[in-house]
mmCIF file with all atom_site columns, C-alpha atoms in Angstrom:
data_model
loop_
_atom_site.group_PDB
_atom_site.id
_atom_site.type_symbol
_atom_site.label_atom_id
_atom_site.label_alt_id
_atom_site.label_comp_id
_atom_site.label_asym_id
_atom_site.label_entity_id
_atom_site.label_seq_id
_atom_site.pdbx_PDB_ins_code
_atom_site.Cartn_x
_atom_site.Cartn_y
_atom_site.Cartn_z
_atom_site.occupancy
_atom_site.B_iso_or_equiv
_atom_site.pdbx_formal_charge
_atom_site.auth_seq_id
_atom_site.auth_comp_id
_atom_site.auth_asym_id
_atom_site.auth_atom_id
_atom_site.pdbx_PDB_model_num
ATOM 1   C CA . UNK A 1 1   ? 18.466  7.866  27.447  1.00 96.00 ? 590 UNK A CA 1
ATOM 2   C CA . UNK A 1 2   ? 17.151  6.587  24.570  1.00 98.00 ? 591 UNK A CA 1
ATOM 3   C CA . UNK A 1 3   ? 18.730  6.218  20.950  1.00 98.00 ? 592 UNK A CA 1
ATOM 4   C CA . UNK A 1 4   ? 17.282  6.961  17.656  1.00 98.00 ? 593 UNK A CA 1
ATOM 5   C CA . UNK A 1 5   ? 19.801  5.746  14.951  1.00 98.00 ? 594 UNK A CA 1
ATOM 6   C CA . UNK A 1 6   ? 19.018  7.599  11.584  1.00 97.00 ? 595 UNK A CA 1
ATOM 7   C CA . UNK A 1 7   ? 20.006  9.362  8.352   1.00 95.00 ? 596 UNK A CA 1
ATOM 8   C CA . UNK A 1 8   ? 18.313  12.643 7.230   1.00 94.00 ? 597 UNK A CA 1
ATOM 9   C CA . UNK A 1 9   ? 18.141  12.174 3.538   1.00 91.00 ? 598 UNK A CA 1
ATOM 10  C CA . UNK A 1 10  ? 16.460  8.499  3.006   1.00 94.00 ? 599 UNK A CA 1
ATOM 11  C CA . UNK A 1 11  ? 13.024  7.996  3.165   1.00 96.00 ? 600 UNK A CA 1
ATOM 12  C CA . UNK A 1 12  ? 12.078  5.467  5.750   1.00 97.00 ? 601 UNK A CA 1
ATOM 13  C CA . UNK A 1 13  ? 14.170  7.670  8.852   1.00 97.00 ? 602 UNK A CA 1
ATOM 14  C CA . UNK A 1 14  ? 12.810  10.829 6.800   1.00 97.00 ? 603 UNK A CA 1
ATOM 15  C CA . UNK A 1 15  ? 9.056   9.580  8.038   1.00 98.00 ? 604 UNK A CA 1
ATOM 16  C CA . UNK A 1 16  ? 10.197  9.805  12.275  1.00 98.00 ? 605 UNK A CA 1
ATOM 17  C CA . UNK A 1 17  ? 11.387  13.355 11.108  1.00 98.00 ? 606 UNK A CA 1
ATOM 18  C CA . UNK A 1 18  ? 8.553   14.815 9.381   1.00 98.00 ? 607 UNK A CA 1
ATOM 19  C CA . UNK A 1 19  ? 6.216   13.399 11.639  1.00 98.00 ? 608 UNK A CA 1
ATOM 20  C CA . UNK A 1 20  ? 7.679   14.645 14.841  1.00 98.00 ? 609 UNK A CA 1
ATOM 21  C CA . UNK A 1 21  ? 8.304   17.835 12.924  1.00 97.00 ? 610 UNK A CA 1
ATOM 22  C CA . UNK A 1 22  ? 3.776   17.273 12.082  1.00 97.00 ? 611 UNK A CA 1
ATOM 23  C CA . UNK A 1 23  ? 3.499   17.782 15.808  1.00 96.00 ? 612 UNK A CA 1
ATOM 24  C CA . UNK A 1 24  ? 5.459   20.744 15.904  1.00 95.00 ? 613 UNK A CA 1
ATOM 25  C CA . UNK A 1 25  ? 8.774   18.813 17.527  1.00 97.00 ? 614 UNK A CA 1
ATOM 26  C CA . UNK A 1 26  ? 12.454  19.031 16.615  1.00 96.00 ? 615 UNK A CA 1
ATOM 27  C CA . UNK A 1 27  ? 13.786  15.852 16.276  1.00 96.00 ? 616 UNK A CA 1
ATOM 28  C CA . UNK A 1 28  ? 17.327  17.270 18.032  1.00 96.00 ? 617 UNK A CA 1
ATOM 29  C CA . UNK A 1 29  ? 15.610  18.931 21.157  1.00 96.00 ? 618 UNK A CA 1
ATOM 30  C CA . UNK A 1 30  ? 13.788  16.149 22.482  1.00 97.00 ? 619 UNK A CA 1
ATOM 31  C CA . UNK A 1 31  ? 15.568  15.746 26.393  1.00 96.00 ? 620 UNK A CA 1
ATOM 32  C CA . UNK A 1 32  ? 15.002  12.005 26.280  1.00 97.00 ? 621 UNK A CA 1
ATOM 33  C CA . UNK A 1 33  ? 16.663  10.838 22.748  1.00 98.00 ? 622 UNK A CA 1
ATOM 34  C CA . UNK A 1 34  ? 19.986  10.846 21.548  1.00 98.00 ? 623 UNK A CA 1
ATOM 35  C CA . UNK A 1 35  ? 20.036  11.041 17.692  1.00 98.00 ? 624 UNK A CA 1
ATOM 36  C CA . UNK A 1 36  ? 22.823  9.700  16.433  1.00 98.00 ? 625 UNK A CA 1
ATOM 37  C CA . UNK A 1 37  ? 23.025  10.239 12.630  1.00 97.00 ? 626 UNK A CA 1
ATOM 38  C CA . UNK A 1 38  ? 24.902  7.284  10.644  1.00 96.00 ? 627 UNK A CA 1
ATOM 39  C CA . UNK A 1 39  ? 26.271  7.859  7.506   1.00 94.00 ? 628 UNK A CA 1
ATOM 40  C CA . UNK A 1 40  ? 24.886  5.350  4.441   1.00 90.00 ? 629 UNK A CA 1
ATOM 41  C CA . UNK A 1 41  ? 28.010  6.873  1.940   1.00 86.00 ? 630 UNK A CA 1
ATOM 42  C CA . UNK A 1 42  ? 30.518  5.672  4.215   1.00 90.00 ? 631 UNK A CA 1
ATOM 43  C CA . UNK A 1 43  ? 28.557  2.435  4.845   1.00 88.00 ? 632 UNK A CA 1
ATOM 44  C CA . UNK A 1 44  ? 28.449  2.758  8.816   1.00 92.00 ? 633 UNK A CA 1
ATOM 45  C CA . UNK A 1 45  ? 25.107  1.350  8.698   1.00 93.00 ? 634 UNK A CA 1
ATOM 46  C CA . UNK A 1 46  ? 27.078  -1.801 7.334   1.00 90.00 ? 635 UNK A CA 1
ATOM 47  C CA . UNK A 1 47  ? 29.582  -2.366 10.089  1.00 95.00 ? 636 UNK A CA 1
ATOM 48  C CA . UNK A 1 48  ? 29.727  -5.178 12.706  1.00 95.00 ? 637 UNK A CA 1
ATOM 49  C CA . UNK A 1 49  ? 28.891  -2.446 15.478  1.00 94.00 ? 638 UNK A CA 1
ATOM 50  C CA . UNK A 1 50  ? 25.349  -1.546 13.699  1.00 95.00 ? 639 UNK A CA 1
ATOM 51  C CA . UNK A 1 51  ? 24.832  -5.349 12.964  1.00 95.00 ? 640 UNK A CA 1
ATOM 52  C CA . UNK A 1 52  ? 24.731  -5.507 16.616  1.00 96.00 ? 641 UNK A CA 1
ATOM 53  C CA . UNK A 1 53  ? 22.091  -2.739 16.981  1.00 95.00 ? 642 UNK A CA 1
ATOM 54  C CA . UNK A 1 54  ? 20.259  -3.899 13.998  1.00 96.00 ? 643 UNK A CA 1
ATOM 55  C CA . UNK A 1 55  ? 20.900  -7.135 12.486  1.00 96.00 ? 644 UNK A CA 1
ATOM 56  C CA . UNK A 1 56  ? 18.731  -5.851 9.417   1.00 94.00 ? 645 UNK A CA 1
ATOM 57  C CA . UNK A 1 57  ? 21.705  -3.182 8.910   1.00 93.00 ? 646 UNK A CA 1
ATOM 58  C CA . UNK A 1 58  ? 18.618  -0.855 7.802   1.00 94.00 ? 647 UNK A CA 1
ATOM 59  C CA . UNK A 1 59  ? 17.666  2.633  9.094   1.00 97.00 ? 648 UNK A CA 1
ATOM 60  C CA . UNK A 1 60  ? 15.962  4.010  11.267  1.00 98.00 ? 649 UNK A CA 1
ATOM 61  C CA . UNK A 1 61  ? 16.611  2.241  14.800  1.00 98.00 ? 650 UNK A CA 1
ATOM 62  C CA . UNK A 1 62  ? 14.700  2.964  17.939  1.00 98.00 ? 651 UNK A CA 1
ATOM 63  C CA . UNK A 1 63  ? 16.760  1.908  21.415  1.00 98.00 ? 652 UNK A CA 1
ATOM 64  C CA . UNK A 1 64  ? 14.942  2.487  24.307  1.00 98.00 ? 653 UNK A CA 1
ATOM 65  C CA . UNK A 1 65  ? 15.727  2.693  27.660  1.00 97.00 ? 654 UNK A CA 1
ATOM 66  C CA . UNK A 1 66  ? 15.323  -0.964 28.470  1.00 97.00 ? 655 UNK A CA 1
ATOM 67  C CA . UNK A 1 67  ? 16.799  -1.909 25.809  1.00 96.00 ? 656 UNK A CA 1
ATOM 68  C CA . UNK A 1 68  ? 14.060  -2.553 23.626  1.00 98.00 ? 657 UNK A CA 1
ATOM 69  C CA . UNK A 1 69  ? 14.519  -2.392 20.257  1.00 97.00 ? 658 UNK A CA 1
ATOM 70  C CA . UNK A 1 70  ? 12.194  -0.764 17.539  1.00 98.00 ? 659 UNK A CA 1
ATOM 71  C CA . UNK A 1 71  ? 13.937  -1.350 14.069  1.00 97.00 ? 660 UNK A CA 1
ATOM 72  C CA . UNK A 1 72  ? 10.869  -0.498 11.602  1.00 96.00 ? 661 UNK A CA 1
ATOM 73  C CA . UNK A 1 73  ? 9.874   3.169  10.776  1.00 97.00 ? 662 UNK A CA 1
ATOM 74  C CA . UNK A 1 74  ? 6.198   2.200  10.999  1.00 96.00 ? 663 UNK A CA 1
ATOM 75  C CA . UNK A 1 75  ? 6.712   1.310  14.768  1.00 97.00 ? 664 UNK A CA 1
ATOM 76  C CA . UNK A 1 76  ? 8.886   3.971  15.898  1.00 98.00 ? 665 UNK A CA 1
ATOM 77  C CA . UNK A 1 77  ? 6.249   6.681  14.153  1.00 98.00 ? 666 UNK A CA 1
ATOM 78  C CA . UNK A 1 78  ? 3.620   4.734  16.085  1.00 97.00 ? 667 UNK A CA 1
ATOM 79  C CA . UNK A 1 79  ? 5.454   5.115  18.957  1.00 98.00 ? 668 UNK A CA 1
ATOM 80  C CA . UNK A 1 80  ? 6.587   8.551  18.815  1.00 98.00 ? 669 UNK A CA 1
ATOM 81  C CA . UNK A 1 81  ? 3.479   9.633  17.771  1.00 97.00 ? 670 UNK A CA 1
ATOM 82  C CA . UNK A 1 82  ? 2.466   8.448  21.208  1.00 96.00 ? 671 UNK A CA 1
ATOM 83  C CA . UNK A 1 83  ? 4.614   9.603  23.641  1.00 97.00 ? 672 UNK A CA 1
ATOM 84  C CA . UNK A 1 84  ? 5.418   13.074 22.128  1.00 96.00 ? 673 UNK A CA 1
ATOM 85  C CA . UNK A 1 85  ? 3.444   16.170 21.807  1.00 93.00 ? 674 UNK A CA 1
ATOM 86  C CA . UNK A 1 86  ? -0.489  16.418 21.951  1.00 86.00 ? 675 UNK A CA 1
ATOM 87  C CA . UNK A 1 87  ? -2.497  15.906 18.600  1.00 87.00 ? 676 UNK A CA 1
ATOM 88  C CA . UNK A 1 88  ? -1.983  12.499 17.032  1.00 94.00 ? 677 UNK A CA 1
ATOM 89  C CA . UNK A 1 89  ? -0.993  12.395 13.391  1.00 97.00 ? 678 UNK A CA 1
ATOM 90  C CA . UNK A 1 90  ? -1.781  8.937  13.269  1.00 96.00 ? 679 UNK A CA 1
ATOM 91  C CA . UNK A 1 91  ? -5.785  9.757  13.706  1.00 93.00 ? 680 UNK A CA 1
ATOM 92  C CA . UNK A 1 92  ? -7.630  11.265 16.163  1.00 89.00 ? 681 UNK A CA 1
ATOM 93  C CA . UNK A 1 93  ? -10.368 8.393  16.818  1.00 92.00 ? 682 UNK A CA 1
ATOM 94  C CA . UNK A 1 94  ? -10.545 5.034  15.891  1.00 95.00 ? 683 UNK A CA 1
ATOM 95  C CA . UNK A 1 95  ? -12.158 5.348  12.520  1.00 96.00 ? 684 UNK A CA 1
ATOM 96  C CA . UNK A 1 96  ? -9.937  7.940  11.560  1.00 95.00 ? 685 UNK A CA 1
ATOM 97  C CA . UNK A 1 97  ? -7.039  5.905  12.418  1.00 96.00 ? 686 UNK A CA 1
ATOM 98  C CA . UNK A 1 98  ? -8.402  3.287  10.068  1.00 97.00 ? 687 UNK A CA 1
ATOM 99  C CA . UNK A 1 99  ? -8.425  5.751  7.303   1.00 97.00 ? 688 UNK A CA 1
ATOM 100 C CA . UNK A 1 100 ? -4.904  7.122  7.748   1.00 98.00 ? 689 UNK A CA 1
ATOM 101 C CA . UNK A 1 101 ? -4.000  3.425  7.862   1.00 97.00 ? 690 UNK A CA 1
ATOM 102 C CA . UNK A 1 102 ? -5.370  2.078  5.130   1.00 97.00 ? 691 UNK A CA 1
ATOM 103 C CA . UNK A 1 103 ? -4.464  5.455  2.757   1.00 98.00 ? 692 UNK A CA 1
ATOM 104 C CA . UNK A 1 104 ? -0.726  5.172  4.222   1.00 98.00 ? 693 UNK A CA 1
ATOM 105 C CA . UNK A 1 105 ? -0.653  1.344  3.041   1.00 97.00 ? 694 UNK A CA 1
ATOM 106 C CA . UNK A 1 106 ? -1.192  2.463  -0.433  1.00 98.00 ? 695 UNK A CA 1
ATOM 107 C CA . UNK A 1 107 ? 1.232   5.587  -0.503  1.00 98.00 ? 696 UNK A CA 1
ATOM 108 C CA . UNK A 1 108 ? 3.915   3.188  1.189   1.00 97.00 ? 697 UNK A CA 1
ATOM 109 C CA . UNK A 1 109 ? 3.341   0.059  -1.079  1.00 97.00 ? 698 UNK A CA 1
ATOM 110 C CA . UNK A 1 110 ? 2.059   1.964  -4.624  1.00 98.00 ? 699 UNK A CA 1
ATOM 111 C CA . UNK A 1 111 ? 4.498   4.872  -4.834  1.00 98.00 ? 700 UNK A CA 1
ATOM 112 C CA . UNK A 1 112 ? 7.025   4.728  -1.960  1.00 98.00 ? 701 UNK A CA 1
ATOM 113 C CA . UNK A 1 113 ? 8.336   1.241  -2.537  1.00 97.00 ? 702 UNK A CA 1
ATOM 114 C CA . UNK A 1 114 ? 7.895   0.858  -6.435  1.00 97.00 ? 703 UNK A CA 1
ATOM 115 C CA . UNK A 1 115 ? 10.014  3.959  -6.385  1.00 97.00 ? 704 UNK A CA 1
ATOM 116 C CA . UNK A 1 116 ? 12.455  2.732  -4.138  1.00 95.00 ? 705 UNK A CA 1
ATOM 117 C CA . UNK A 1 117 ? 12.726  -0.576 -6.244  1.00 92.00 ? 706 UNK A CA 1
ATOM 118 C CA . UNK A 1 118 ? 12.980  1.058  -8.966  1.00 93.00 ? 707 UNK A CA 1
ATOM 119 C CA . UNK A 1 119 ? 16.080  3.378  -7.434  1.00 90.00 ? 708 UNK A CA 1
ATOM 120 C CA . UNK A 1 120 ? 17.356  0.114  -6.355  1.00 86.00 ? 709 UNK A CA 1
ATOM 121 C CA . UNK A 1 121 ? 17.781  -1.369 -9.520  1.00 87.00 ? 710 UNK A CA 1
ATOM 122 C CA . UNK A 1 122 ? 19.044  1.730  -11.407 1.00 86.00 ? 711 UNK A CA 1
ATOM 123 C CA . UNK A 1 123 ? 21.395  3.383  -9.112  1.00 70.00 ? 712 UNK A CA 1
ATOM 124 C CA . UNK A 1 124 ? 25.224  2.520  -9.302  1.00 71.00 ? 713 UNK A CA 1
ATOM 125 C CA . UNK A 1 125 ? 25.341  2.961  -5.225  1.00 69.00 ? 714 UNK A CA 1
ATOM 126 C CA . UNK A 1 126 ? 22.979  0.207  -5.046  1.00 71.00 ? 715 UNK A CA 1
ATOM 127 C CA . UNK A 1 127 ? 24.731  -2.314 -7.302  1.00 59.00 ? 716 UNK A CA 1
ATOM 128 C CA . UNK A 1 128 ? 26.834  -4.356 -4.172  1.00 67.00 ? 717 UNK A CA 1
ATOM 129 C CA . UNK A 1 129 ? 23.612  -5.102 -2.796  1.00 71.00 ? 718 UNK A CA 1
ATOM 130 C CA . UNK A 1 130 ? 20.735  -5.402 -5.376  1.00 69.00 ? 719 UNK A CA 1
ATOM 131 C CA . UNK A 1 131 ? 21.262  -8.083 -8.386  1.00 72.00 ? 720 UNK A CA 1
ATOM 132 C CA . UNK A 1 132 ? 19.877  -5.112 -10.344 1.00 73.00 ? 721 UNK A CA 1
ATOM 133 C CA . UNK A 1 133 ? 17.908  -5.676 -13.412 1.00 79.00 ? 722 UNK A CA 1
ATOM 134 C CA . UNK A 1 134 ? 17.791  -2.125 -15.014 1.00 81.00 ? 723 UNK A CA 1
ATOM 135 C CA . UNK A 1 135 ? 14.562  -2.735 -16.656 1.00 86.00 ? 724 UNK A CA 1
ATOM 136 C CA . UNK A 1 136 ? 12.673  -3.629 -13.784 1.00 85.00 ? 725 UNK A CA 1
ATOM 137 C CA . UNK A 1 137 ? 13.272  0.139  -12.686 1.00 91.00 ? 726 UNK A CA 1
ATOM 138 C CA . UNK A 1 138 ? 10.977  1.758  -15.507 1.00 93.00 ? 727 UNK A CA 1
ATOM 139 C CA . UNK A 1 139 ? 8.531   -1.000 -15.068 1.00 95.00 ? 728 UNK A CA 1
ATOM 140 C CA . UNK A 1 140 ? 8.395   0.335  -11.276 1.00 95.00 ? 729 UNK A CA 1
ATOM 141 C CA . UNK A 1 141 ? 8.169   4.117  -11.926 1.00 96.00 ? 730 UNK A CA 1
ATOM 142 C CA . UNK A 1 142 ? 5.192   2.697  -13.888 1.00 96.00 ? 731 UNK A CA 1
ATOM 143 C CA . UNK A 1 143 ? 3.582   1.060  -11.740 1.00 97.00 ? 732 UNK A CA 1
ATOM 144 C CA . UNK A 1 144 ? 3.926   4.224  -9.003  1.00 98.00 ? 733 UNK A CA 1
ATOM 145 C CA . UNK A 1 145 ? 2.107   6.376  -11.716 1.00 97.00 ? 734 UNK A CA 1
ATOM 146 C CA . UNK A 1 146 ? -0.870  4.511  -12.195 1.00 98.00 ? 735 UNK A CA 1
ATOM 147 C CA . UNK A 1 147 ? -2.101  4.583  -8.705  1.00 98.00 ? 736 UNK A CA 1
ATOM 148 C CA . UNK A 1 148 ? -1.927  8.640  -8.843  1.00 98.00 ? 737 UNK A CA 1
ATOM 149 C CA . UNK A 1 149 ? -4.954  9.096  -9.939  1.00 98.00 ? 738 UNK A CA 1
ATOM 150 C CA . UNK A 1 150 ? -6.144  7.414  -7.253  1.00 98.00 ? 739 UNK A CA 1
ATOM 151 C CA . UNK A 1 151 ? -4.482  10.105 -4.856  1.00 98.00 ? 740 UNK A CA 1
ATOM 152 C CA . UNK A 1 152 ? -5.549  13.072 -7.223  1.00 98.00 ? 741 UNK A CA 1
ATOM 153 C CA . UNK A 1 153 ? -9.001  11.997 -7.032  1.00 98.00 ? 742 UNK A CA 1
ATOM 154 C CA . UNK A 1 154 ? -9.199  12.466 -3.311  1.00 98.00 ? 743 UNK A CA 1
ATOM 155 C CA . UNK A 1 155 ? -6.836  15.735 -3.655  1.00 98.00 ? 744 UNK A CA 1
ATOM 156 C CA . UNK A 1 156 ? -8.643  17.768 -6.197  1.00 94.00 ? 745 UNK A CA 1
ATOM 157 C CA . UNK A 1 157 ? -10.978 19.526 -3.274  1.00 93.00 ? 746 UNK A CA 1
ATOM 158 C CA . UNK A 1 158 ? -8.790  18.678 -0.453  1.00 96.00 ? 747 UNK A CA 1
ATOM 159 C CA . UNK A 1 159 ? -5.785  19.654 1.082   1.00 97.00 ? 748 UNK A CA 1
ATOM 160 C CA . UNK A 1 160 ? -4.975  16.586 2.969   1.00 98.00 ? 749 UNK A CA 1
ATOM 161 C CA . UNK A 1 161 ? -5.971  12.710 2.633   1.00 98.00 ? 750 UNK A CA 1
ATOM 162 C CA . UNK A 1 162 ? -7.695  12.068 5.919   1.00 97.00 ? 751 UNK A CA 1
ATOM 163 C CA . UNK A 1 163 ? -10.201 14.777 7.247   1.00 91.00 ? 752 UNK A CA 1
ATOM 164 C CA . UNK A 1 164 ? -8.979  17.962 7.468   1.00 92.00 ? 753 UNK A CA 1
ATOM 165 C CA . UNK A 1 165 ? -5.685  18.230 8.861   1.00 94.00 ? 754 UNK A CA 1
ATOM 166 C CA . UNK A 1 166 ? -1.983  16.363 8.195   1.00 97.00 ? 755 UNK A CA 1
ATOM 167 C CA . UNK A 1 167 ? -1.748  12.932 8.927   1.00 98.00 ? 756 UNK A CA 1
ATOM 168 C CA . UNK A 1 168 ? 0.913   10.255 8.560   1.00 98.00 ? 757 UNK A CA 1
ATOM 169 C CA . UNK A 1 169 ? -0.707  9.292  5.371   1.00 98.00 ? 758 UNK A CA 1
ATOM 170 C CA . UNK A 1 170 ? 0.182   12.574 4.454   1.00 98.00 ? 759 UNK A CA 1
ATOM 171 C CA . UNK A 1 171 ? 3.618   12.143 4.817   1.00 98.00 ? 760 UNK A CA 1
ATOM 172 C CA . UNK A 1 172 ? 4.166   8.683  3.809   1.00 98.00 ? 761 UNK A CA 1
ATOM 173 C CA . UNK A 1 173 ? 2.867   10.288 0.230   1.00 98.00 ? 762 UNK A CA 1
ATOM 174 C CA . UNK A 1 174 ? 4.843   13.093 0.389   1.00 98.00 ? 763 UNK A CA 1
ATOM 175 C CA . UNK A 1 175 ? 7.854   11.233 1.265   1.00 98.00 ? 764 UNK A CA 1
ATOM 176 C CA . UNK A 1 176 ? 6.942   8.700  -2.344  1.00 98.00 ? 765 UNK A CA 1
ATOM 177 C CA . UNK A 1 177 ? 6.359   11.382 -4.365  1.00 98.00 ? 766 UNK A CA 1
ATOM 178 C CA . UNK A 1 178 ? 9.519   13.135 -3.241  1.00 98.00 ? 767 UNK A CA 1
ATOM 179 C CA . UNK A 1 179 ? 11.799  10.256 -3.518  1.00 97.00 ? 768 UNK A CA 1
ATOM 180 C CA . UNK A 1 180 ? 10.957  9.891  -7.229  1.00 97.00 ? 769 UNK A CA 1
ATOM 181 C CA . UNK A 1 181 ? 12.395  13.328 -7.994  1.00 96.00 ? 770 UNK A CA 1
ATOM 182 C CA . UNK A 1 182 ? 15.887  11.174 -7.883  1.00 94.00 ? 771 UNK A CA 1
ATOM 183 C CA . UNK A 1 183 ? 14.293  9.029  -10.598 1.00 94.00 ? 772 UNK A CA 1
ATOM 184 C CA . UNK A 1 184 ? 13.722  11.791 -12.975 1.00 94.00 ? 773 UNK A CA 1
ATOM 185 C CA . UNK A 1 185 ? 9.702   12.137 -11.830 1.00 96.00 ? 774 UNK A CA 1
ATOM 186 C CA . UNK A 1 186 ? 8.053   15.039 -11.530 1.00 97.00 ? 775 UNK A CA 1
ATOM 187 C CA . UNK A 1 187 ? 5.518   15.360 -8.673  1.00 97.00 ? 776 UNK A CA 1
ATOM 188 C CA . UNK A 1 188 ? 3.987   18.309 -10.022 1.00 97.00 ? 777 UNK A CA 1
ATOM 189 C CA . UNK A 1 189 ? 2.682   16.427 -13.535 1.00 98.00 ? 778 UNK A CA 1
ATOM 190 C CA . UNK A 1 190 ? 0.279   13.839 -12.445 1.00 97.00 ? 779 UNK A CA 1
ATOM 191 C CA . UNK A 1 191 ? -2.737  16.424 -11.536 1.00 98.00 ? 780 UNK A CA 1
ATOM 192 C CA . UNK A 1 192 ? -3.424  19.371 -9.869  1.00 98.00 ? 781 UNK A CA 1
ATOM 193 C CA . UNK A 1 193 ? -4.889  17.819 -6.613  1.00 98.00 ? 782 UNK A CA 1
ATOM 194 C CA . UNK A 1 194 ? -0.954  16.182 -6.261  1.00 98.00 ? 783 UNK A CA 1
ATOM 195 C CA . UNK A 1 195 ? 0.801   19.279 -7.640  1.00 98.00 ? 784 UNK A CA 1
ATOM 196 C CA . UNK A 1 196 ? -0.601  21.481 -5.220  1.00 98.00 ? 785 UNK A CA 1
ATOM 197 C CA . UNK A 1 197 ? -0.213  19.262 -1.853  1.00 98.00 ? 786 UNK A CA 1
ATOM 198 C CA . UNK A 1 198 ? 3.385   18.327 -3.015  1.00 98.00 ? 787 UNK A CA 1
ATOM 199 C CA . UNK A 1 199 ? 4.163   22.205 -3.294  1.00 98.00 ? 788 UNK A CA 1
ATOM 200 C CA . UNK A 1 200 ? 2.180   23.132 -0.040  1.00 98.00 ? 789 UNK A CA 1
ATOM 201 C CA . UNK A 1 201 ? 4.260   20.011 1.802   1.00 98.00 ? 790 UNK A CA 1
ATOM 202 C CA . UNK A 1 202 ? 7.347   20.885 0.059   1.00 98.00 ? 791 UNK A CA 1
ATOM 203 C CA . UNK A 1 203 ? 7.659   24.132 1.103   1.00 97.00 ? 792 UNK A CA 1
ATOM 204 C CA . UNK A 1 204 ? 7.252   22.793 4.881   1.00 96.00 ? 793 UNK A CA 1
ATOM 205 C CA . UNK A 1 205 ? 9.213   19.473 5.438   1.00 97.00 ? 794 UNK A CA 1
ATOM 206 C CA . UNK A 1 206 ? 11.378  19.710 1.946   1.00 94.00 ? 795 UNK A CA 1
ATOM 207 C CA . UNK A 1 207 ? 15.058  18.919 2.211   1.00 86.00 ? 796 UNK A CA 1
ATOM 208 C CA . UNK A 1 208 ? 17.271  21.896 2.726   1.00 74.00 ? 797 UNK A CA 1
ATOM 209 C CA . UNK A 1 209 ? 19.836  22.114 0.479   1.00 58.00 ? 798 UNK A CA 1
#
């Protein structure tokens, strides 16, 4: 059996979810993976037991049967996105994979992780870990917004990045844009191209609350 360490509320583990979810998969009726949800709040992603899982202590965590360990959400996707269900969401061709590749690069690296830096260095749960310099946090959130018109651009006539149906750069921007919500950022006031493919992937992979 195989062992997918993750939490459902962070954005990294929140990429295996959506995109098995993309291909029309549960991640909690798959026969072949036990999910075993670790809570961050407690700090059981901290503990000598996880060290020895994942020496990184981060999330998510891919065991496989022979032991093999996958401790980076762009792997496991890559490998889910493999072995489970039929249409790739990682492109359907080799130029197409390209594009979702190098579209996902600047979601993850322009909005995802500027956000996350800047969540990082402003957030009191964060302060054990992060020398935080609270004004390195709006300088982040500023840096996030000035690639969006970038992402408009291609949105204004489309309702996905990549061709015509929902890849992983897809989610990757979803998953940025959503994240900044805890930041005080609004997804919905950088263009309509954003506003309307945040609502339309909102309404299917949002959080439940």
């Amino acid at each position: 059996m195989k062992k997918l360490y993750l939490t459902r509320m962070a954005p990294n583990p929140r990429k295996v979810i959506i995109l098995l979810q993309a291909k029309g998969i549960d991640i909690d009726d798959i026969d072949d993976i036990d999910v075993i949800d670790i809570d961050m709040t407690k700090g059981e992603h901290l503990t000598e037991e996880f060290r020895k899982i994942n020496p990184l202590q981060l999330l998510p965590v891919l065991v496989l049967q022979d032991g093999t360990v996958l401790n980076d959400s762009q792997a496991i996707c890559e490998y889910l996105d493999r072995v489970y269900g039929e249409r790739s969401v990682m492109g359907n061709d080799v130029v197409q994979r390209a594009q979702v590749c190098s579209i996902r690069r600047t979601a993850e690296f322009e909005v995802l992780y500027n956000f996350m830096l800047a969540f990082q260095h402003s957030h009191p749960s964060k302060a054990k870990r992060v020398d935080q310099v609270p004004e390195f946090a709006a300088k982040s959130i500023k840096r996030a917004e000035k690639v969006l018109p970038y992402f408009n651009d291609i949105l204004k006539d489309k309702d996905y990045l990549v061709g015509d149906q929902l890849s992983y750069a897809d989610i990757v921007f979803y998953i940025g844009l959503d994240f900044g919500r805890l930041l005080k950022f609004d997804p919905t006031a950088h263009g309509e191209g954003i506003a309307r493919f945040y609502n339309s992937m909102n309404e299917r992979f949002g959080l439940k609350k």
